[in-house]
Amino acid sequence: MSDTFQQLADAILAGTPATPDDALGALRADDPELMHLVAAAGRLRRAHFGNTVKVNYLVNLKSGLCPENCNYCSQALGSGAPILTYSWLSKEDTLAQADAGLRGGASRVCLVASGRGPSTRDVDKVTDMVESLKTEYPDVEVCACLGLLGDGQAEKLKAAGVDAYNHNINTAESNHANIVQTHTYDDRVDTVQKAKNAGISPCSGLIAGLGESDEQLVEALFALRDLGSDSIPVNFLMPFEGTPHENTWDLSPTRCVKILAAARLVCPDKEVRIAGGREMHLRSLQPIALHVANSLFLGDYLTSEGQDARADLDMIRDNGFVVLGSEQDLRGRDAEQEPADPAIRRRGAGTDVLPNA
């Protein structure tokens, strides 16, 4: 099987697209074959993105209070998850939050607001924020995620300087009605198309762990390929208490890596982003996943906390990667790290403190 994965990588690099059977083979690879799969998918990642990692930063403009019933979401109608809820951030607070992410190394800021879709007034708020952000940081990429778009709204966002629009299909069309009933799969595709037609880069991905089959995961990946999604966030279900999916733990670290590898095989030249849930599901395999994916979110997510941002940046550097757009990327070499002194043991044997075990 290891030779099969390398031969598949050869074929994809030569211009032959992966097939659904190829993607199923990645998802169903035996765990002892995992590193062979990573090596093959990693060749595609390196061919298109070198040793760079794109760092993205989320700003949650409006939290909770959503009328949609997406049953995976802590912000959805009927959710009892004990999350922060608030209406729109001020422009000043938004810029301060974005500034923190950009100073931390992000090159793309994702402005997200809960809800079915934006009103005209909401779009005006966001365009004002974007124009101010672009004035202060002319090189920043801005991705908006405001829900289902109406006619003409994508064009307004584009004119204000929005570079990308995120609207995930989340799952296969054949599984969509099982996870949300207040809008359709076609509604989501329509919004992605509106963004594309306005000249905005489409960002659309999925959530793994929603009870989908292998075939449905493959269906979703090929739908994303057909949609022309430039950026593919791969989320792993976070089973928030108070949602229909609480206590749903169907993912293992190796399963998550295989899903990312399948995404890379199907969409070899697209930005594959390790998104929500990576800390709790990939766990110690997060560095391995970076050899397949080329993008991640820095720090916290919409309603949950991520791992320490410094740990993210250390992980990128320690695995031989550089942050896209950083001085190290532009110089073509790795960042330097000051060595840390050994931590003297003050617990366990010879002390009255419990051992680290």
Short mmCIF file of C-alpha atoms in Angstrom, two decimals:
data_model
loop_
_atom_site.label_atom_id
_atom_site.label_comp_id
_atom_site.label_asym_id
_atom_site.label_seq_id
_atom_site.Cartn_x
_atom_site.Cartn_y
_atom_site.Cartn_z
CA MET A 1 0.00 0.00 0.00
CA SER A 2 2.89 2.40 0.68
CA ASP A 3 3.97 2.07 -2.98
CA THR A 4 0.35 2.64 -4.00
CA PHE A 5 0.23 5.99 -2.17
CA GLN A 6 3.51 7.11 -3.74
CA GLN A 7 2.28 6.07 -7.18
CA LEU A 8 -0.90 8.01 -6.54
CA ALA A 9 1.13 11.10 -5.62
CA ASP A 10 3.19 10.64 -8.80
CA ALA A 11 0.02 10.51 -10.89
CA ILE A 12 -1.52 13.59 -9.23
CA LEU A 13 1.69 15.58 -9.66
CA ALA A 14 1.69 14.54 -13.33
CA GLY A 15 -1.82 15.97 -13.74
CA THR A 16 -4.13 13.00 -13.18
CA PRO A 17 -6.79 13.94 -10.60
CA ALA A 18 -7.56 11.65 -7.67
CA THR A 19 -10.69 9.55 -7.93
CA PRO A 20 -13.31 8.83 -5.25
CA ASP A 21 -11.74 5.38 -4.82
CA ASP A 22 -8.37 7.02 -4.20
CA ALA A 23 -9.89 9.18 -1.47
CA LEU A 24 -11.65 6.17 0.07
CA GLY A 25 -8.32 4.33 0.07
CA ALA A 26 -6.79 7.14 2.12
CA LEU A 27 -9.65 7.19 4.62
CA ARG A 28 -9.51 3.40 5.02
CA ALA A 29 -5.74 3.04 5.20
CA ASP A 30 -4.56 0.83 8.04
CA ASP A 31 -2.90 2.75 10.87
CA PRO A 32 0.52 1.14 10.17
CA GLU A 33 0.30 2.77 6.72
CA LEU A 34 -0.38 6.23 8.16
CA MET A 35 3.10 7.67 7.69
CA HIS A 36 3.28 6.34 4.13
CA LEU A 37 0.03 8.17 3.42
CA VAL A 38 1.37 11.34 5.07
CA ALA A 39 4.57 11.12 3.03
CA ALA A 40 2.63 10.86 -0.23
CA ALA A 41 0.18 13.66 0.63
CA GLY A 42 3.09 15.70 1.96
CA ARG A 43 4.74 15.62 -1.45
CA LEU A 44 1.69 17.37 -2.89
CA ARG A 45 1.67 19.89 -0.05
CA ARG A 46 5.37 20.71 -0.59
CA ALA A 47 5.00 20.92 -4.36
CA HIS A 48 2.36 23.64 -4.07
CA PHE A 49 3.15 25.39 -0.79
CA GLY A 50 6.77 24.60 0.04
CA ASN A 51 7.54 24.82 3.74
CA THR A 52 5.10 27.65 4.49
CA VAL A 53 2.12 27.62 6.84
CA LYS A 54 -0.60 30.23 6.43
CA VAL A 55 -1.73 31.54 9.79
CA ASN A 56 -5.33 32.77 10.13
CA TYR A 57 -6.97 34.59 13.02
CA LEU A 58 -10.69 34.57 13.92
CA VAL A 59 -12.58 37.57 15.26
CA ASN A 60 -16.09 36.67 16.42
CA LEU A 61 -18.05 39.84 15.69
CA LYS A 62 -21.35 38.55 17.10
CA SER A 63 -21.63 35.46 19.27
CA GLY A 64 -24.64 33.20 19.77
CA LEU A 65 -28.23 34.36 19.23
CA CYS A 66 -28.52 32.49 15.91
CA PRO A 67 -31.96 31.48 14.54
CA GLU A 68 -30.59 28.51 12.55
CA ASN A 69 -30.77 25.00 14.06
CA CYS A 70 -27.41 23.55 12.92
CA ASN A 71 -27.17 20.75 15.46
CA TYR A 72 -23.38 20.75 15.63
CA CYS A 73 -23.17 24.43 16.59
CA SER A 74 -22.90 25.92 20.07
CA GLN A 75 -24.47 29.16 18.77
CA ALA A 76 -27.51 27.55 17.15
CA LEU A 77 -31.17 27.88 18.00
CA GLY A 78 -31.91 25.59 20.93
CA SER A 79 -28.27 25.18 22.00
CA GLY A 80 -27.74 25.06 25.73
CA ALA A 81 -23.97 25.41 25.48
CA PRO A 82 -22.68 27.88 28.10
CA ILE A 83 -20.94 30.15 25.59
CA LEU A 84 -20.37 33.88 25.50
CA THR A 85 -23.27 35.67 23.83
CA TYR A 86 -23.07 39.26 22.64
CA SER A 87 -24.22 41.47 19.83
CA TRP A 88 -21.92 43.25 17.38
CA LEU A 89 -18.47 44.31 18.50
CA SER A 90 -17.66 47.95 17.94
CA LYS A 91 -15.29 48.82 15.12
CA GLU A 92 -12.67 49.80 17.69
CA ASP A 93 -12.93 46.45 19.50
CA THR A 94 -12.82 44.59 16.19
CA LEU A 95 -9.63 46.37 15.12
CA ALA A 96 -8.04 45.69 18.51
CA GLN A 97 -8.83 41.99 18.24
CA ALA A 98 -7.52 41.82 14.68
CA ASP A 99 -4.38 43.68 15.68
CA ALA A 100 -3.60 41.04 18.30
CA GLY A 101 -3.81 38.25 15.72
CA LEU A 102 -1.73 40.10 13.15
CA ARG A 103 0.98 40.90 15.68
CA GLY A 104 0.94 37.21 16.58
CA GLY A 105 1.85 36.23 13.03
CA ALA A 106 -1.46 35.93 11.17
CA SER A 107 -1.71 37.12 7.58
CA ARG A 108 -5.47 36.60 7.22
CA VAL A 109 -8.15 37.90 9.57
CA CYS A 110 -11.51 36.12 9.47
CA LEU A 111 -14.43 38.33 10.54
CA VAL A 112 -17.30 36.07 11.60
CA ALA A 113 -20.84 36.86 12.72
CA SER A 114 -23.51 34.37 13.77
CA GLY A 115 -26.93 34.46 12.14
CA ARG A 116 -28.77 33.26 9.06
CA GLY A 117 -27.35 36.05 6.96
CA PRO A 118 -26.49 39.75 7.12
CA SER A 119 -28.92 42.63 6.75
CA THR A 120 -27.98 45.65 4.66
CA ARG A 121 -27.03 47.40 7.89
CA ASP A 122 -24.85 44.47 8.93
CA VAL A 123 -23.00 44.55 5.62
CA ASP A 124 -22.43 48.29 6.07
CA LYS A 125 -20.95 47.64 9.54
CA VAL A 126 -18.58 45.03 8.18
CA THR A 127 -17.50 47.08 5.18
CA ASP A 128 -16.65 49.97 7.51
CA MET A 129 -14.57 47.60 9.66
CA VAL A 130 -12.81 46.17 6.62
CA GLU A 131 -11.97 49.57 5.16
CA SER A 132 -10.45 50.68 8.48
CA LEU A 133 -8.52 47.43 8.85
CA LYS A 134 -7.14 47.71 5.33
CA THR A 135 -6.10 51.31 5.97
CA GLU A 136 -4.08 50.25 9.00
CA TYR A 137 -2.81 46.97 7.50
CA PRO A 138 -2.79 47.32 3.69
CA ASP A 139 -1.37 43.84 3.13
CA VAL A 140 -3.77 41.92 5.37
CA GLU A 141 -6.14 39.40 3.80
CA VAL A 142 -9.68 39.73 5.09
CA CYS A 143 -12.14 36.84 5.02
CA ALA A 144 -15.76 37.51 5.94
CA CYS A 145 -18.17 34.87 7.24
CA LEU A 146 -21.62 36.33 7.74
CA GLY A 147 -23.97 33.54 6.69
CA LEU A 148 -26.19 33.32 3.63
CA LEU A 149 -25.68 36.25 1.26
CA GLY A 150 -28.42 38.16 -0.52
CA ASP A 151 -28.20 39.69 -3.97
CA GLY A 152 -25.62 42.46 -4.23
CA GLN A 153 -24.08 41.90 -0.80
CA ALA A 154 -21.00 40.08 -2.06
CA GLU A 155 -20.30 42.97 -4.44
CA LYS A 156 -20.41 45.46 -1.54
CA LEU A 157 -18.01 43.34 0.48
CA LYS A 158 -15.67 43.05 -2.49
CA ALA A 159 -15.67 46.82 -3.03
CA ALA A 160 -14.73 47.35 0.63
CA GLY A 161 -11.68 45.10 0.29
CA VAL A 162 -12.92 41.67 1.41
CA ASP A 163 -10.58 39.11 -0.14
CA ALA A 164 -12.37 35.87 0.73
CA TYR A 165 -15.77 34.70 1.92
CA ASN A 166 -16.20 31.64 4.11
CA HIS A 167 -19.34 29.56 3.94
CA ASN A 168 -18.79 25.89 4.66
CA ILE A 169 -20.91 23.22 3.03
CA ASN A 170 -20.13 21.31 6.27
CA THR A 171 -21.11 17.86 5.03
CA ALA A 172 -22.22 15.94 1.97
CA GLU A 173 -25.45 16.95 0.28
CA SER A 174 -26.78 13.49 1.11
CA ASN A 175 -26.20 14.12 4.82
CA HIS A 176 -27.14 17.79 5.04
CA ALA A 177 -30.78 17.37 6.07
CA ASN A 178 -29.64 15.27 9.03
CA ILE A 179 -27.65 18.14 10.57
CA VAL A 180 -29.77 21.24 9.83
CA GLN A 181 -33.34 21.85 8.73
CA THR A 182 -33.66 25.66 8.65
CA HIS A 183 -31.75 26.03 5.39
CA THR A 184 -30.73 23.72 2.57
CA TYR A 185 -27.51 22.51 1.04
CA ASP A 186 -28.40 24.47 -2.09
CA ASP A 187 -28.67 27.64 0.03
CA ARG A 188 -25.06 27.17 1.09
CA VAL A 189 -23.83 26.46 -2.43
CA ASP A 190 -25.66 29.56 -3.66
CA THR A 191 -23.74 31.76 -1.23
CA VAL A 192 -20.40 30.27 -2.29
CA GLN A 193 -21.35 30.98 -5.90
CA LYS A 194 -22.37 34.56 -5.09
CA ALA A 195 -18.94 35.17 -3.56
CA LYS A 196 -17.18 33.67 -6.59
CA ASN A 197 -19.26 35.69 -9.03
CA ALA A 198 -18.34 38.88 -7.19
CA GLY A 199 -14.63 38.11 -7.55
CA ILE A 200 -14.17 37.07 -3.91
CA SER A 201 -12.07 33.99 -3.20
CA PRO A 202 -14.39 31.18 -2.04
CA CYS A 203 -13.52 29.56 1.29
CA SER A 204 -15.62 26.49 2.01
CA GLY A 205 -14.93 23.36 3.98
CA LEU A 206 -16.45 20.67 6.14
CA ILE A 207 -16.96 19.32 9.63
CA ALA A 208 -15.89 15.72 10.19
CA GLY A 209 -17.54 13.61 12.85
CA LEU A 210 -21.20 14.38 12.11
CA GLY A 211 -22.16 10.74 11.64
CA GLU A 212 -21.21 10.78 7.97
CA SER A 213 -19.97 7.66 6.18
CA ASP A 214 -16.64 7.40 4.38
CA GLU A 215 -18.52 7.76 1.13
CA GLN A 216 -20.18 10.94 2.34
CA LEU A 217 -16.85 12.43 3.37
CA VAL A 218 -15.58 11.73 -0.12
CA GLU A 219 -18.77 13.18 -1.59
CA ALA A 220 -18.16 16.40 0.34
CA LEU A 221 -14.51 16.64 -0.72
CA PHE A 222 -15.38 16.27 -4.38
CA ALA A 223 -18.17 18.81 -4.01
CA LEU A 224 -15.62 21.27 -2.65
CA ARG A 225 -13.35 20.53 -5.59
CA ASP A 226 -16.19 21.09 -8.02
CA LEU A 227 -17.16 24.34 -6.26
CA GLY A 228 -13.62 25.61 -6.77
CA SER A 229 -13.06 26.37 -3.10
CA ASP A 230 -9.64 28.05 -2.82
CA SER A 231 -9.44 27.46 0.91
CA ILE A 232 -10.79 24.35 2.60
CA PRO A 233 -11.14 24.48 6.40
CA VAL A 234 -11.36 20.97 7.82
CA ASN A 235 -13.13 21.13 11.17
CA PHE A 236 -13.46 18.25 13.60
CA LEU A 237 -16.72 18.12 15.54
CA MET A 238 -16.49 19.74 18.95
CA PRO A 239 -19.29 18.04 20.90
CA PHE A 240 -20.45 20.97 22.99
CA GLU A 241 -22.60 20.22 26.01
CA GLY A 242 -26.15 21.35 25.31
CA THR A 243 -26.11 20.49 21.61
CA PRO A 244 -27.56 17.39 19.88
CA HIS A 245 -24.01 16.11 19.29
CA GLU A 246 -22.83 16.33 22.89
CA ASN A 247 -20.86 13.23 23.89
CA THR A 248 -20.26 12.34 20.22
CA TRP A 249 -16.68 11.12 19.97
CA ASP A 250 -16.31 9.31 16.65
CA LEU A 251 -12.87 10.65 15.70
CA SER A 252 -9.38 9.44 16.55
CA PRO A 253 -6.13 11.32 15.87
CA THR A 254 -5.19 8.92 13.08
CA ARG A 255 -8.66 9.24 11.53
CA CYS A 256 -8.29 13.02 11.46
CA VAL A 257 -4.92 12.81 9.71
CA LYS A 258 -6.41 10.47 7.10
CA ILE A 259 -9.24 12.96 6.47
CA LEU A 260 -6.73 15.76 5.94
CA ALA A 261 -4.69 13.51 3.63
CA ALA A 262 -7.80 12.69 1.60
CA ALA A 263 -8.51 16.40 1.27
CA ARG A 264 -4.99 16.99 0.01
CA LEU A 265 -5.24 14.18 -2.54
CA VAL A 266 -8.55 15.46 -3.91
CA CYS A 267 -7.55 19.15 -3.82
CA PRO A 268 -3.74 19.07 -4.11
CA ASP A 269 -3.20 22.75 -4.91
CA LYS A 270 -5.77 24.23 -2.52
CA GLU A 271 -5.21 25.66 0.93
CA VAL A 272 -6.16 22.88 3.35
CA ARG A 273 -6.64 24.38 6.79
CA ILE A 274 -6.65 22.52 10.09
CA ALA A 275 -9.57 24.25 11.78
CA GLY A 276 -11.80 23.84 14.84
CA GLY A 277 -11.34 20.83 17.06
CA ARG A 278 -7.74 20.10 16.09
CA GLU A 279 -6.45 20.26 19.64
CA MET A 280 -8.97 17.82 21.10
CA HIS A 281 -8.99 15.37 18.17
CA LEU A 282 -5.53 15.45 16.57
CA ARG A 283 -3.86 15.90 19.95
CA SER A 284 -0.23 14.81 19.70
CA LEU A 285 -0.57 14.29 15.93
CA GLN A 286 -1.04 18.01 15.24
CA PRO A 287 2.57 18.34 14.00
CA ILE A 288 2.08 15.35 11.69
CA ALA A 289 -1.02 17.00 10.26
CA LEU A 290 1.03 20.06 9.29
CA HIS A 291 2.93 17.88 6.83
CA VAL A 292 -0.38 17.43 4.97
CA ALA A 293 -2.23 20.70 5.59
CA ASN A 294 -0.66 24.10 4.97
CA SER A 295 -2.85 26.40 7.04
CA LEU A 296 -4.27 26.72 10.56
CA PHE A 297 -6.06 29.09 12.90
CA LEU A 298 -3.95 30.79 15.53
CA GLY A 299 -5.25 30.88 19.09
CA ASP A 300 -8.94 30.73 19.90
CA TYR A 301 -12.00 29.82 17.82
CA LEU A 302 -15.51 31.28 17.77
CA THR A 303 -16.81 29.98 21.09
CA SER A 304 -14.01 27.71 22.31
CA GLU A 305 -10.42 28.27 23.35
CA GLY A 306 -7.54 26.94 21.27
CA GLN A 307 -4.10 26.05 22.49
CA ASP A 308 -1.64 28.78 23.39
CA ALA A 309 -0.73 30.84 20.31
CA ARG A 310 2.96 30.60 21.16
CA ALA A 311 2.67 26.81 21.16
CA ASP A 312 1.19 26.99 17.65
CA LEU A 313 4.09 29.08 16.39
CA ASP A 314 6.62 26.81 18.10
CA MET A 315 4.97 23.79 16.48
CA ILE A 316 5.27 25.38 13.06
CA ARG A 317 8.95 26.19 13.52
CA ASP A 318 9.90 22.94 15.23
CA ASN A 319 8.58 20.96 12.25
CA GLY A 320 10.73 22.84 9.76
CA PHE A 321 8.02 25.19 8.51
CA VAL A 322 7.84 28.97 8.38
CA VAL A 323 4.86 31.29 8.74
CA LEU A 324 3.75 32.51 5.32
CA GLY A 325 4.76 36.13 4.82
CA SER A 326 7.09 36.23 7.83
CA GLU A 327 10.65 37.50 7.64
CA GLN A 328 11.82 33.89 7.77
CA ASP A 329 9.62 33.01 4.80
CA LEU A 330 10.91 35.97 2.80
CA ARG A 331 14.51 35.08 3.64
CA GLY A 332 13.89 31.43 2.87
CA ARG A 333 15.15 30.09 6.18
CA ASP A 334 13.75 28.93 9.47
CA ALA A 335 13.19 31.18 12.43
CA GLU A 336 15.74 31.15 15.17
CA GLN A 337 14.75 30.09 18.64
CA GLU A 338 16.44 31.04 21.85
CA PRO A 339 17.32 27.88 23.78
CA ALA A 340 15.45 27.25 27.00
CA ASP A 341 17.30 26.26 30.16
CA PRO A 342 16.49 22.80 31.58
CA ALA A 343 13.65 22.86 34.09
CA ILE A 344 14.96 21.61 37.45
CA ARG A 345 12.75 18.87 38.89
CA ARG A 346 11.06 19.89 42.13
CA ARG A 347 8.51 17.07 42.33
CA GLY A 348 8.41 13.31 42.70
CA ALA A 349 11.24 11.25 44.20
CA GLY A 350 13.06 13.05 46.98
CA THR A 351 10.26 15.57 47.51
CA ASP A 352 6.86 15.74 49.15
CA VAL A 353 5.22 16.71 45.84
CA LEU A 354 3.34 14.17 43.71
CA PRO A 355 5.31 12.85 40.72
CA ASN A 356 4.56 13.99 37.18
CA ALA A 357 2.77 10.78 36.17
#
